[in-house]
Tab-separated table of C-alpha atoms in Angstrom:
chain	number	residue	atom	x	y	z
A	1	MET	CA	93.592	116.358	105.382
A	2	GLU	CA	95.009	119.716	106.311
A	3	ASN	CA	94.917	121.382	109.739
A	4	PHE	CA	93.812	118.075	111.262
A	5	CYS	CA	95.388	116.311	114.218
A	6	VAL	CA	95.023	113.339	116.548
A	7	ARG	CA	92.731	115.319	118.846
A	8	ASP	CA	90.291	115.839	115.957
A	9	ILE	CA	90.189	112.099	115.278
A	10	VAL	CA	89.597	111.331	118.966
A	11	ASN	CA	86.679	113.776	119.034
A	12	ALA	CA	85.187	112.587	115.738
A	13	THR	CA	85.299	108.906	116.698
A	14	ASN	CA	84.529	109.269	120.406
A	15	GLY	CA	87.737	107.314	120.895
A	16	ARG	CA	90.257	107.326	123.724
A	17	LEU	CA	93.870	108.415	123.358
A	18	LEU	CA	95.972	105.684	124.972
A	19	CYS	CA	99.291	107.481	124.528
A	20	GLY	CA	101.117	110.060	122.446
A	21	ASP	CA	100.653	113.723	121.587
A	22	GLU	CA	97.094	114.753	120.700
A	23	ASN	CA	98.463	117.607	118.600
A	24	THR	CA	100.274	115.293	116.157
A	25	ALA	CA	99.272	116.253	112.599
A	26	ILE	CA	97.513	113.562	110.553
A	27	ILE	CA	96.881	113.846	106.805
A	28	ASN	CA	95.128	110.511	106.150
A	29	PHE	CA	94.929	106.838	107.047
A	30	ALA	CA	96.809	103.783	105.791
A	31	THR	CA	95.279	100.303	105.901
A	32	ASN	CA	98.415	98.641	104.508
A	33	SER	CA	101.191	98.769	107.097
A	34	GLY	CA	103.848	98.674	104.388
A	35	LYS	CA	102.488	101.896	102.910
A	36	SER	CA	102.502	103.746	106.218
A	37	GLU	CA	104.617	106.885	106.356
A	38	PRO	CA	104.897	110.112	108.356
A	39	GLY	CA	101.565	111.935	108.478
A	40	LEU	CA	99.531	108.753	108.102
A	41	MET	CA	97.632	106.978	110.853
A	42	PHE	CA	97.489	103.206	110.533
A	43	ALA	CA	94.007	101.673	110.647
A	44	PRO	CA	94.187	97.937	111.484
A	45	ILE	CA	91.282	96.233	109.721
A	46	VAL	CA	89.889	93.144	111.422
A	47	GLY	CA	88.753	90.702	108.736
A	48	GLU	CA	87.541	87.120	108.652
A	49	ARG	CA	91.043	85.773	108.024
A	50	VAL	CA	93.462	88.536	108.967
A	51	ASP	CA	93.627	90.850	111.979
A	52	GLY	CA	95.441	94.060	111.057
A	53	HIS	CA	96.569	94.516	114.659
A	54	LYS	CA	99.458	92.101	114.023
A	55	TYR	CA	100.926	94.689	111.619
A	56	ILE	CA	100.878	97.722	113.942
A	57	ALA	CA	104.551	97.371	114.842
A	58	ASN	CA	105.457	97.191	111.146
A	59	ALA	CA	103.387	100.310	110.451
A	60	PHE	CA	105.448	102.256	112.971
A	61	GLU	CA	108.670	100.851	111.510
A	62	CYS	CA	107.548	102.234	108.145
A	63	GLY	CA	107.039	105.673	109.691
A	64	ALA	CA	103.343	105.863	110.641
A	65	SER	CA	102.561	108.864	112.834
A	66	GLY	CA	99.967	106.975	114.874
A	67	THR	CA	97.545	104.072	114.901
A	68	LEU	CA	93.986	103.161	115.700
A	69	THR	CA	93.304	100.023	117.703
A	70	GLN	CA	90.184	98.068	118.542
A	71	ASN	CA	92.068	96.038	121.114
A	72	GLU	CA	93.944	97.773	123.923
A	73	ALA	CA	95.745	94.563	124.858
A	74	ALA	CA	97.096	94.200	121.319
A	75	VAL	CA	99.218	97.356	121.676
A	76	ALA	CA	100.239	97.031	125.335
A	77	ASP	CA	103.603	95.449	124.522
A	78	ILE	CA	104.497	98.233	122.078
A	79	ILE	CA	103.654	100.923	124.616
A	80	ASP	CA	105.666	99.110	127.326
A	81	ARG	CA	108.673	98.808	125.005
A	82	TRP	CA	108.589	102.497	124.154
A	83	LYS	CA	108.495	103.437	127.809
A	84	SER	CA	111.264	101.018	128.837
A	85	THR	CA	113.639	102.037	126.038
A	86	GLY	CA	112.876	105.726	126.137
A	87	GLU	CA	111.651	105.752	122.559
A	88	ALA	CA	109.299	108.500	121.440
A	89	VAL	CA	105.733	107.491	122.210
A	90	LYS	CA	103.425	107.837	119.216
A	91	PRO	CA	99.642	108.333	119.365
A	92	MET	CA	97.369	105.317	119.713
A	93	ILE	CA	93.596	105.796	119.680
A	94	LEU	CA	91.255	103.130	121.054
A	95	VAL	CA	88.069	102.899	118.926
A	96	ASP	CA	85.192	100.477	118.558
A	97	ASP	CA	85.865	99.719	114.890
A	98	SER	CA	88.701	100.896	112.624
A	99	VAL	CA	86.607	101.210	109.460
A	100	LYS	CA	83.834	103.079	111.234
A	101	ALA	CA	86.463	105.344	112.838
A	102	MET	CA	87.857	106.198	109.404
A	103	GLN	CA	84.350	106.981	108.193
A	104	LEU	CA	83.548	109.194	111.179
A	105	THR	CA	86.819	111.054	110.708
A	106	ALA	CA	86.089	111.536	107.008
A	107	ARG	CA	82.636	112.885	107.839
A	108	GLU	CA	84.107	115.408	110.252
A	109	TYR	CA	86.739	116.517	107.731
A	110	GLU	CA	84.169	116.742	104.924
A	111	SER	CA	82.015	119.044	107.047
A	112	ARG	CA	84.883	121.571	107.045
A	113	LEU	CA	85.222	121.630	103.253
A	114	SER	CA	83.518	124.061	100.905
A	115	LEU	CA	83.400	122.813	97.307
A	116	ASP	CA	81.049	121.227	94.788
A	117	LYS	CA	80.858	117.436	95.031
A	118	VAL	CA	79.350	114.862	92.676
A	119	GLY	CA	78.915	111.207	93.567
A	120	VAL	CA	78.995	108.543	90.850
A	121	THR	CA	77.505	105.070	91.116
A	122	GLY	CA	76.053	102.376	88.862
A	123	SER	CA	76.545	98.740	87.946
A	124	VAL	CA	78.935	99.367	85.057
A	125	GLY	CA	81.156	102.252	84.032
A	126	LYS	CA	81.522	104.093	87.345
A	127	THR	CA	85.267	104.614	87.034
A	128	THR	CA	85.215	105.722	83.398
A	129	THR	CA	82.288	108.075	84.046
A	130	LYS	CA	84.068	109.492	87.088
A	131	GLU	CA	87.178	110.121	85.008
A	132	MET	CA	85.233	111.835	82.219
A	133	ILE	CA	83.296	114.039	84.643
A	134	ALA	CA	86.567	115.098	86.273
A	135	CYS	CA	88.010	115.771	82.827
A	136	ALA	CA	85.071	117.985	81.838
A	137	LEU	CA	85.096	119.867	85.155
A	138	SER	CA	88.804	120.623	84.704
A	139	GLY	CA	87.735	122.965	81.904
A	140	GLY	CA	87.103	125.564	84.576
A	141	LEU	CA	87.753	124.179	88.065
A	142	LYS	CA	90.519	122.632	90.175
A	143	VAL	CA	89.235	119.065	90.509
A	144	TYR	CA	89.932	116.216	92.909
A	145	LYS	CA	88.738	112.731	91.928
A	146	THR	CA	88.715	109.258	93.397
A	147	ALA	CA	92.012	107.517	92.717
A	148	GLY	CA	91.468	104.395	90.606
A	149	ASN	CA	88.299	102.698	91.774
A	150	ALA	CA	88.647	103.306	95.528
A	151	ASN	CA	84.870	103.301	95.951
A	152	SER	CA	84.467	101.043	99.002
A	153	GLN	CA	83.695	101.509	102.689
A	154	VAL	CA	87.419	102.215	103.129
A	155	GLY	CA	88.144	103.832	99.755
A	156	VAL	CA	85.526	106.575	99.988
A	157	PRO	CA	86.712	107.864	103.399
A	158	VAL	CA	90.314	107.897	102.174
A	159	THR	CA	89.173	109.809	99.073
A	160	ILE	CA	87.344	112.407	101.153
A	161	MET	CA	90.337	112.920	103.405
A	162	ASN	CA	92.603	113.517	100.398
A	163	ILE	CA	90.577	116.537	99.239
A	164	LYS	CA	92.468	119.796	99.700
A	165	PRO	CA	90.883	123.024	100.943
A	166	ASP	CA	91.754	124.761	97.650
A	167	ASP	CA	90.054	122.118	95.479
A	168	GLU	CA	86.980	123.555	93.776
A	169	ALA	CA	85.182	120.336	92.846
A	170	ALA	CA	85.395	116.668	93.796
A	171	VAL	CA	84.213	113.635	91.837
A	172	ILE	CA	83.673	110.717	94.194
A	173	GLU	CA	83.061	107.161	92.982
A	174	MET	CA	80.740	105.226	95.297
A	175	GLY	CA	80.316	101.464	95.030
A	176	MET	CA	78.411	98.738	96.828
A	177	SER	CA	78.077	94.963	96.681
A	178	GLU	CA	75.774	94.257	99.618
A	179	GLU	CA	72.686	95.743	101.223
A	180	GLY	CA	73.358	98.747	103.450
A	181	GLU	CA	76.704	99.757	101.956
A	182	MET	CA	75.516	102.742	99.899
A	183	LYS	CA	73.479	104.078	102.800
A	184	ARG	CA	76.610	104.071	104.983
A	185	LEU	CA	78.644	105.848	102.304
A	186	ALA	CA	75.946	108.454	101.741
A	187	ALA	CA	76.086	109.326	105.450
A	188	LEU	CA	79.709	110.436	105.061
A	189	LEU	CA	79.194	113.453	102.841
A	190	THR	CA	76.931	116.030	101.283
A	191	LEU	CA	76.612	115.969	97.497
A	192	ASP	CA	75.605	118.689	95.065
A	193	ALA	CA	74.915	116.113	92.360
A	194	ALA	CA	74.523	112.346	92.008
A	195	VAL	CA	75.066	110.324	88.829
A	196	MET	CA	73.766	106.803	88.159
A	197	THR	CA	75.231	105.123	85.082
A	198	ASN	CA	72.990	102.045	84.836
A	199	ILE	CA	71.424	99.173	86.747
A	200	GLY	CA	72.827	95.840	85.599
A	201	VAL	CA	73.282	92.421	87.177
A	202	SER	CA	76.635	92.902	88.893
A	203	HIS	CA	76.264	91.685	92.521
A	204	ILE	CA	72.840	90.214	91.758
A	205	GLU	CA	74.070	87.101	93.555
A	206	GLN	CA	74.094	89.093	96.796
A	207	LEU	CA	71.092	91.370	96.206
A	208	GLY	CA	68.723	89.058	94.352
A	209	SER	CA	67.272	91.312	91.642
A	210	GLN	CA	67.947	94.420	89.599
A	211	GLU	CA	65.153	96.170	91.487
A	212	ASN	CA	66.996	95.476	94.749
A	213	ILE	CA	70.227	96.749	93.208
A	214	LEU	CA	68.472	99.989	92.224
A	215	ALA	CA	66.981	100.337	95.706
A	216	GLU	CA	70.427	100.023	97.277
A	217	LYS	CA	72.211	102.324	94.820
A	218	TRP	CA	69.420	104.890	95.132
A	219	HIS	CA	70.660	105.635	98.652
A	220	ILE	CA	73.321	107.804	97.007
A	221	THR	CA	70.557	110.413	96.822
A	222	ASP	CA	70.424	110.442	100.648
A	223	ALA	CA	73.602	112.550	100.468
A	224	LEU	CA	72.131	115.227	98.206
A	225	LYS	CA	71.658	118.649	99.696
A	226	ASP	CA	68.638	120.842	99.087
A	227	GLY	CA	68.783	122.113	95.499
A	228	GLY	CA	70.844	119.138	94.337
A	229	PHE	CA	70.786	117.435	90.949
A	230	ILE	CA	70.273	113.792	89.966
A	231	PHE	CA	71.533	112.615	86.571
A	232	LEU	CA	70.092	109.289	85.391
A	233	ASN	CA	70.835	107.225	82.296
A	234	GLY	CA	67.672	107.557	80.215
A	235	ASP	CA	68.636	104.549	78.089
A	236	ASP	CA	68.429	102.252	81.116
A	237	VAL	CA	64.912	100.872	81.595
A	238	LEU	CA	64.873	101.013	85.394
A	239	LEU	CA	66.508	104.426	85.648
A	240	ARG	CA	64.265	105.838	82.961
A	241	GLU	CA	61.232	104.756	84.962
A	242	ARG	CA	62.736	106.130	88.172
A	243	ALA	CA	63.327	109.487	86.460
A	244	ARG	CA	59.703	109.571	85.338
A	245	LEU	CA	58.490	108.898	88.870
A	246	CYS	CA	60.778	111.591	90.293
A	247	LYS	CA	59.520	114.172	87.852
A	248	GLU	CA	55.867	113.277	88.401
A	249	SER	CA	55.832	112.858	92.167
A	250	HIS	CA	58.659	113.759	94.523
A	251	ASP	CA	56.674	112.364	97.457
A	252	GLU	CA	56.245	108.936	95.838
A	253	VAL	CA	59.991	108.483	95.485
A	254	PHE	CA	61.406	110.346	98.485
A	255	GLY	CA	58.458	110.574	100.864
A	256	ALA	CA	56.351	113.560	101.888
A	257	GLU	CA	58.609	114.278	104.860
A	258	ASP	CA	61.556	114.961	102.516
A	259	THR	CA	61.377	118.676	101.731
A	260	ARG	CA	64.524	118.894	99.603
A	261	ARG	CA	64.147	120.456	96.164
A	262	LEU	CA	65.893	118.032	93.841
A	263	THR	CA	66.084	118.274	90.058
A	264	VAL	CA	66.313	115.147	87.901
A	265	TYR	CA	67.864	115.062	84.425
A	266	THR	CA	68.189	112.150	82.026
A	267	PHE	CA	71.008	111.620	79.559
A	268	GLY	CA	71.265	109.229	76.649
A	269	HIS	CA	70.324	108.460	73.072
A	270	ALA	CA	66.524	108.512	73.470
A	271	GLU	CA	64.731	111.486	71.936
A	272	ASP	CA	63.162	112.609	75.209
A	273	CYS	CA	66.391	112.593	77.249
A	274	ASP	CA	67.196	115.990	78.745
A	275	TYR	CA	70.764	115.642	77.474
A	276	ARG	CA	70.800	113.569	74.315
A	277	ALA	CA	73.217	112.575	71.586
A	278	GLU	CA	72.513	113.005	67.885
A	279	ASN	CA	74.490	112.504	64.671
A	280	ILE	CA	76.880	109.935	66.156
A	281	VAL	CA	79.824	109.173	63.860
A	282	THR	CA	82.578	106.637	64.561
A	283	ASP	CA	85.978	106.456	62.883
A	284	GLY	CA	89.344	104.945	63.715
A	285	ASP	CA	90.302	107.909	65.885
A	286	GLY	CA	87.240	107.994	68.093
A	287	ILE	CA	83.628	109.024	68.084
A	288	SER	CA	81.855	112.345	67.525
A	289	PHE	CA	78.296	113.476	68.182
A	290	ASP	CA	76.083	116.478	68.814
A	291	ALA	CA	75.122	117.034	72.452
A	292	VAL	CA	71.641	118.564	72.572
A	293	HIS	CA	70.099	120.216	75.646
A	294	ALA	CA	67.345	122.817	76.006
A	295	GLY	CA	67.496	123.693	72.334
A	296	GLU	CA	71.265	124.199	72.347
A	297	ARG	CA	73.564	122.010	70.256
A	298	LEU	CA	77.283	121.357	70.819
A	299	HIS	CA	79.534	119.248	68.612
A	300	VAL	CA	81.700	116.906	70.684
A	301	LYS	CA	84.682	114.857	69.582
A	302	LEU	CA	86.040	112.017	71.738
A	303	SER	CA	89.302	110.118	71.352
A	304	VAL	CA	87.708	106.896	72.630
A	305	LEU	CA	85.226	104.524	71.040
A	306	GLY	CA	81.923	103.043	72.186
A	307	ASP	CA	78.363	104.352	72.378
A	308	HIS	CA	78.548	104.015	76.168
A	309	ASN	CA	81.258	106.689	76.152
A	310	VAL	CA	78.824	109.005	74.398
A	311	ASN	CA	76.571	108.688	77.441
A	312	ASN	CA	79.543	109.169	79.752
A	313	ALA	CA	80.461	112.354	77.904
A	314	LEU	CA	76.859	113.599	78.004
A	315	VAL	CA	76.620	113.351	81.768
A	316	ALA	CA	80.108	114.822	82.137
A	317	LEU	CA	78.995	117.864	80.149
A	318	ALA	CA	75.757	118.073	82.139
A	319	VAL	CA	77.562	118.066	85.490
A	320	ALA	CA	80.131	120.589	84.242
A	321	GLN	CA	77.404	122.927	83.049
A	322	HIS	CA	75.534	122.763	86.353
A	323	PHE	CA	78.770	123.387	88.253
A	324	GLY	CA	79.294	126.577	86.240
A	325	VAL	CA	81.969	125.377	83.790
A	326	ASP	CA	81.769	126.717	80.240
A	327	ILE	CA	80.392	123.793	78.260
A	328	GLN	CA	82.685	124.377	75.262
A	329	SER	CA	85.700	124.329	77.571
A	330	ALA	CA	84.391	121.103	79.082
A	331	ALA	CA	84.019	119.557	75.613
A	332	ASP	CA	87.544	120.635	74.691
A	333	GLU	CA	88.901	118.849	77.763
A	334	LEU	CA	86.939	115.686	76.960
A	335	LYS	CA	88.584	115.497	73.553
A	336	GLY	CA	91.872	114.763	75.327
A	337	TYR	CA	90.483	111.886	77.388
A	338	THR	CA	92.107	108.601	76.297
A	339	GLY	CA	90.837	106.049	78.797
A	340	VAL	CA	91.921	104.212	81.948
A	341	ALA	CA	94.272	101.243	82.285
A	342	MET	CA	92.470	97.892	81.838
A	343	ARG	CA	89.285	99.740	80.844
A	344	GLN	CA	89.124	99.677	77.051
A	345	HIS	CA	92.716	100.870	76.972
A	346	VAL	CA	93.900	100.740	73.362
A	347	THR	CA	97.497	99.879	72.424
A	348	LYS	CA	98.870	99.336	68.920
A	349	LYS	CA	101.889	97.117	68.356
A	350	ASP	CA	103.277	95.537	65.176
A	351	GLY	CA	100.156	96.417	63.212
A	352	ILE	CA	97.827	94.804	65.786
A	353	THR	CA	95.343	96.745	67.934
A	354	TYR	CA	94.951	95.519	71.516
A	355	ILE	CA	91.991	96.570	73.678
A	356	ASP	CA	92.647	95.768	77.334
A	357	ASP	CA	89.252	95.869	79.055
A	358	SER	CA	90.135	93.206	81.589
A	359	TYR	CA	89.490	95.048	84.844
A	360	ASN	CA	86.057	93.540	85.388
A	361	ALA	CA	83.085	92.154	83.519
A	362	SER	CA	79.299	91.920	83.508
A	363	PRO	CA	76.915	91.205	80.620
A	364	ASP	CA	76.496	94.923	79.884
A	365	SER	CA	80.203	95.716	80.005
A	366	MET	CA	80.976	92.650	77.880
A	367	LYS	CA	78.623	93.971	75.208
A	368	ALA	CA	80.151	97.443	75.469
A	369	GLY	CA	83.625	95.961	75.020
A	370	LEU	CA	82.481	93.951	72.001
A	371	ASN	CA	80.996	97.127	70.501
A	372	VAL	CA	84.356	98.879	70.814
A	373	LEU	CA	86.108	95.903	69.210
A	374	CYS	CA	83.688	95.950	66.302
A	375	GLN	CA	84.126	99.698	65.814
A	376	MET	CA	87.858	99.268	65.370
A	377	PRO	CA	89.070	99.451	61.755
A	378	ALA	CA	90.429	95.923	61.307
A	379	SER	CA	90.457	93.074	58.829
A	380	TYR	CA	90.020	90.462	61.585
A	381	ARG	CA	88.563	90.752	65.098
A	382	VAL	CA	89.326	88.456	68.016
A	383	ALA	CA	87.499	88.554	71.371
A	384	VAL	CA	89.358	86.976	74.273
A	385	LEU	CA	86.634	86.497	76.895
A	386	ALA	CA	86.804	84.999	80.388
A	387	ASP	CA	84.264	84.167	83.098
A	388	MET	CA	81.922	86.809	84.503
A	389	LEU	CA	81.680	86.238	88.256
A	390	GLU	CA	79.024	86.864	90.937
A	391	LEU	CA	76.049	86.710	88.570
A	392	GLY	CA	73.939	84.291	90.620
A	393	GLU	CA	71.785	81.405	89.487
A	394	ASN	CA	71.337	82.641	85.901
A	395	THR	CA	75.063	82.973	85.251
A	396	LYS	CA	75.201	80.361	82.479
A	397	GLU	CA	72.389	82.076	80.593
A	398	TYR	CA	74.081	85.474	80.941
A	399	HIS	CA	77.229	83.985	79.429
A	400	ARG	CA	75.271	82.340	76.604
A	401	LEU	CA	73.583	85.637	75.747
A	402	VAL	CA	76.960	87.376	75.574
A	403	GLY	CA	78.075	84.694	73.124
A	404	GLU	CA	74.981	85.240	71.021
A	405	TYR	CA	75.651	89.000	71.049
A	406	ALA	CA	79.245	88.420	69.959
A	407	GLY	CA	78.071	86.117	67.210
A	408	LYS	CA	75.675	88.687	65.811
A	409	SER	CA	78.422	91.327	65.886
A	410	LYS	CA	81.485	91.528	63.647
A	411	VAL	CA	83.593	89.169	65.763
A	412	ASP	CA	85.585	86.703	63.666
A	413	GLU	CA	87.060	84.568	66.450
A	414	LEU	CA	86.414	83.812	70.108
A	415	VAL	CA	89.166	82.788	72.521
A	416	LEU	CA	87.585	81.656	75.793
A	417	TYR	CA	89.009	81.116	79.272
A	418	GLY	CA	87.235	79.620	82.297
A	419	GLU	CA	84.473	77.076	82.853
A	420	LEU	CA	81.640	79.603	82.660
A	421	ALA	CA	83.088	81.072	79.459
A	422	LYS	CA	82.320	77.803	77.694
A	423	ASN	CA	78.708	78.983	77.724
A	424	ILE	CA	79.748	82.033	75.706
A	425	GLY	CA	80.893	79.577	73.063
A	426	TYR	CA	77.559	77.752	73.151
A	427	GLY	CA	75.744	81.020	72.464
A	428	ALA	CA	78.051	81.971	69.604
A	429	GLU	CA	78.657	78.636	67.857
A	430	GLN	CA	75.903	79.042	65.265
A	431	TYR	CA	77.440	82.368	64.179
A	432	ILE	CA	81.209	82.065	64.643
A	433	LYS	CA	83.289	79.234	63.183
A	434	ASN	CA	86.522	79.924	65.049
A	435	ILE	CA	85.917	79.316	68.762
A	436	ARG	CA	88.714	78.092	71.016
A	437	HIS	CA	88.756	77.382	74.734
A	438	PHE	CA	91.932	77.312	76.826
A	439	ASP	CA	92.578	76.102	80.359
A	440	THR	CA	95.491	78.399	81.227
A	441	LEU	CA	96.584	81.964	80.595
A	442	ASP	CA	99.938	80.720	79.292
A	443	GLU	CA	98.144	78.746	76.588
A	444	ILE	CA	96.240	81.876	75.555
A	445	LYS	CA	99.422	83.947	75.388
A	446	SER	CA	101.183	81.289	73.340
A	447	TYR	CA	98.281	80.905	70.934
A	448	LEU	CA	97.827	84.644	70.375
A	449	LYS	CA	101.547	85.289	69.914
A	450	ASN	CA	101.653	82.702	67.143
A	451	SER	CA	98.340	83.480	65.444
A	452	LEU	CA	97.756	87.250	65.506
A	453	LYS	CA	98.624	89.050	62.289
A	454	PRO	CA	98.823	92.722	61.281
A	455	GLY	CA	95.374	94.210	60.695
A	456	THR	CA	93.864	92.303	63.634
A	457	ALA	CA	92.034	93.895	66.563
A	458	VAL	CA	91.853	91.888	69.786
A	459	LEU	CA	89.761	92.497	72.914
A	460	PHE	CA	90.572	91.150	76.403
A	461	LYS	CA	87.533	91.083	78.695
A	462	GLY	CA	86.719	89.140	81.858
A	463	SER	CA	86.123	89.487	85.582
A	464	ARG	CA	89.076	90.737	87.610
A	465	GLY	CA	89.426	87.400	89.354
A	466	MET	CA	90.230	85.721	86.032
A	467	ARG	CA	93.435	87.844	85.698
A	468	LEU	CA	93.034	88.185	81.946
A	469	ASN	CA	95.169	91.305	82.100
A	470	GLU	CA	98.162	89.012	82.620
A	471	ALA	CA	97.634	87.592	79.143
A	472	ALA	CA	97.364	91.061	77.637
A	473	ASP	CA	100.451	92.278	79.491
A	474	GLY	CA	102.386	89.155	78.553
A	475	ILE	CA	101.834	89.748	74.866
A	476	LEU	CA	102.447	93.495	74.891
A	477	GLU	CA	105.620	93.161	76.970
A	478	ALA	CA	107.100	90.376	74.856
C-alpha cells in the first residue's frame, strides 16, 4: 500500500486505536511475527490451536510498525511496559477479527486503485494459469500478480495491498476449500475479468459434489463490474454447460435483478470454443499450436509441455487481447514461460529428465502430469505417485482410475508412496509390470538413485501433505 496509514485502517475496520500515532505509514500486514518489519502491521490470527496474540511482542522486536488485536487485555502489559520505560509507543488497533480487518483494509485500498484486474479460480491449474496470464499481459502492461499461490482468505488481501498505484494490470488467484469462502473474497474487489480453469474433485470432501464446487467457485463472478468478461474452459463438462446457459439466458444464471452486461467466452480444444487450439504439435522443447478466434489465426510456441498448458495459453491470450495487449506480443512473452517450482518443473541431470509436479494432486492434475511425462522424449518413463488427499468417500476409486490411466499411457514403471497410492497400483497392474510401493521417502530416494539410468524421464506427483518434493530435491541435490 502507498499513501496509507494507521488512521485509514482504523476507519476501514471500524476499529479503535488503543495507542500510537494514527499517521504512522503502513504498507501491508504480516501474519508471521518473524517476518514483521518496518512498514508492516502485525495481524495476530486466532486459530484452533494457536493464538497469534502470544507473538505480538516478537513482532515488535522484529520491527513491526504496529499491530492489530482482538483482545485488549492481551496487549495491556506491552503498553504498560512502553509507558514505564519511556519506549516509543507503537500503534495498536482493537478490531473484532484480525482476518476480517485485513480484508476490510484491502477492500478500502482496492477502491483507490485504477487498473485492470482479472481473478483466476478453478479446481486445478490456478497458479500456472495465473502465471501465464501475467506473462501474456506483460507484452504490453506493467503487471502485478499473486505471489506463489497466496489465494486464501489471508493471501488475497495481502495480494491486493501489494499492488502499486503505477501497476496497469493485476492477476489475482482466488481459492476456496469450504462453502462461503469465494463469496467473501469476491466482496474484496472489483474484477474486469474472471477465469475458471475447471471443476474437478478437489475439496469434494468438504463440498459434497462437483456441482456444489461450481456453485461456490461461481461466486467469483460476484466481483465482476458491468461490462466484465468471463472466460470458461469449454473442455470441462460443467463449465461448458454453464457457458451455454450464460449465453442463452443471463437471468437464469444471474437473476433478473442483476443488470450487469457480462460477456462469456469459452476456451479449449472443442471446435465451438470461442478461443480454440488447432494443429497441436509436441516435441522435446515444448508444444506449439494455432490459436483461433473470430476467424483470426495465430501460431503459438510454448516452452512447456502438456495439452492443459495449451488451454492455459489460450485463456492468457484471450485476457491479454481484451485488456488491450497486442496478441502477437502476448504470444511472444508466453514463449519464454518455463513453469513454476513444483508444478511440472523440468530439470535435466546426468542424462535423466526430472519433472517435479509435487506441489499438489487431484485426479485431473495427476492425469495432466502423466501426459507431460509421456510427451517427454525418453527410452523409459517412471511415475513416482503419492496419495491424493481430501477426495472424500470415493477416494480409493479415484486413485484406481489414475492407475488405469497411467497403465494405458506410456508409463513403464510406477513407484508408489502412501496407503491410498496402493490403489493406483491396483488400477495399473494389468498394464504395467514394474510397480513398486515404498513406506518412506528415504526408500524412494535410495531406490531411484540406484535404478535410474540415462534416457529415463521421471515424474513426481502427489498431494502437498505427502512431501514428495523432498524425494525429488534429495535426488537432484545429491
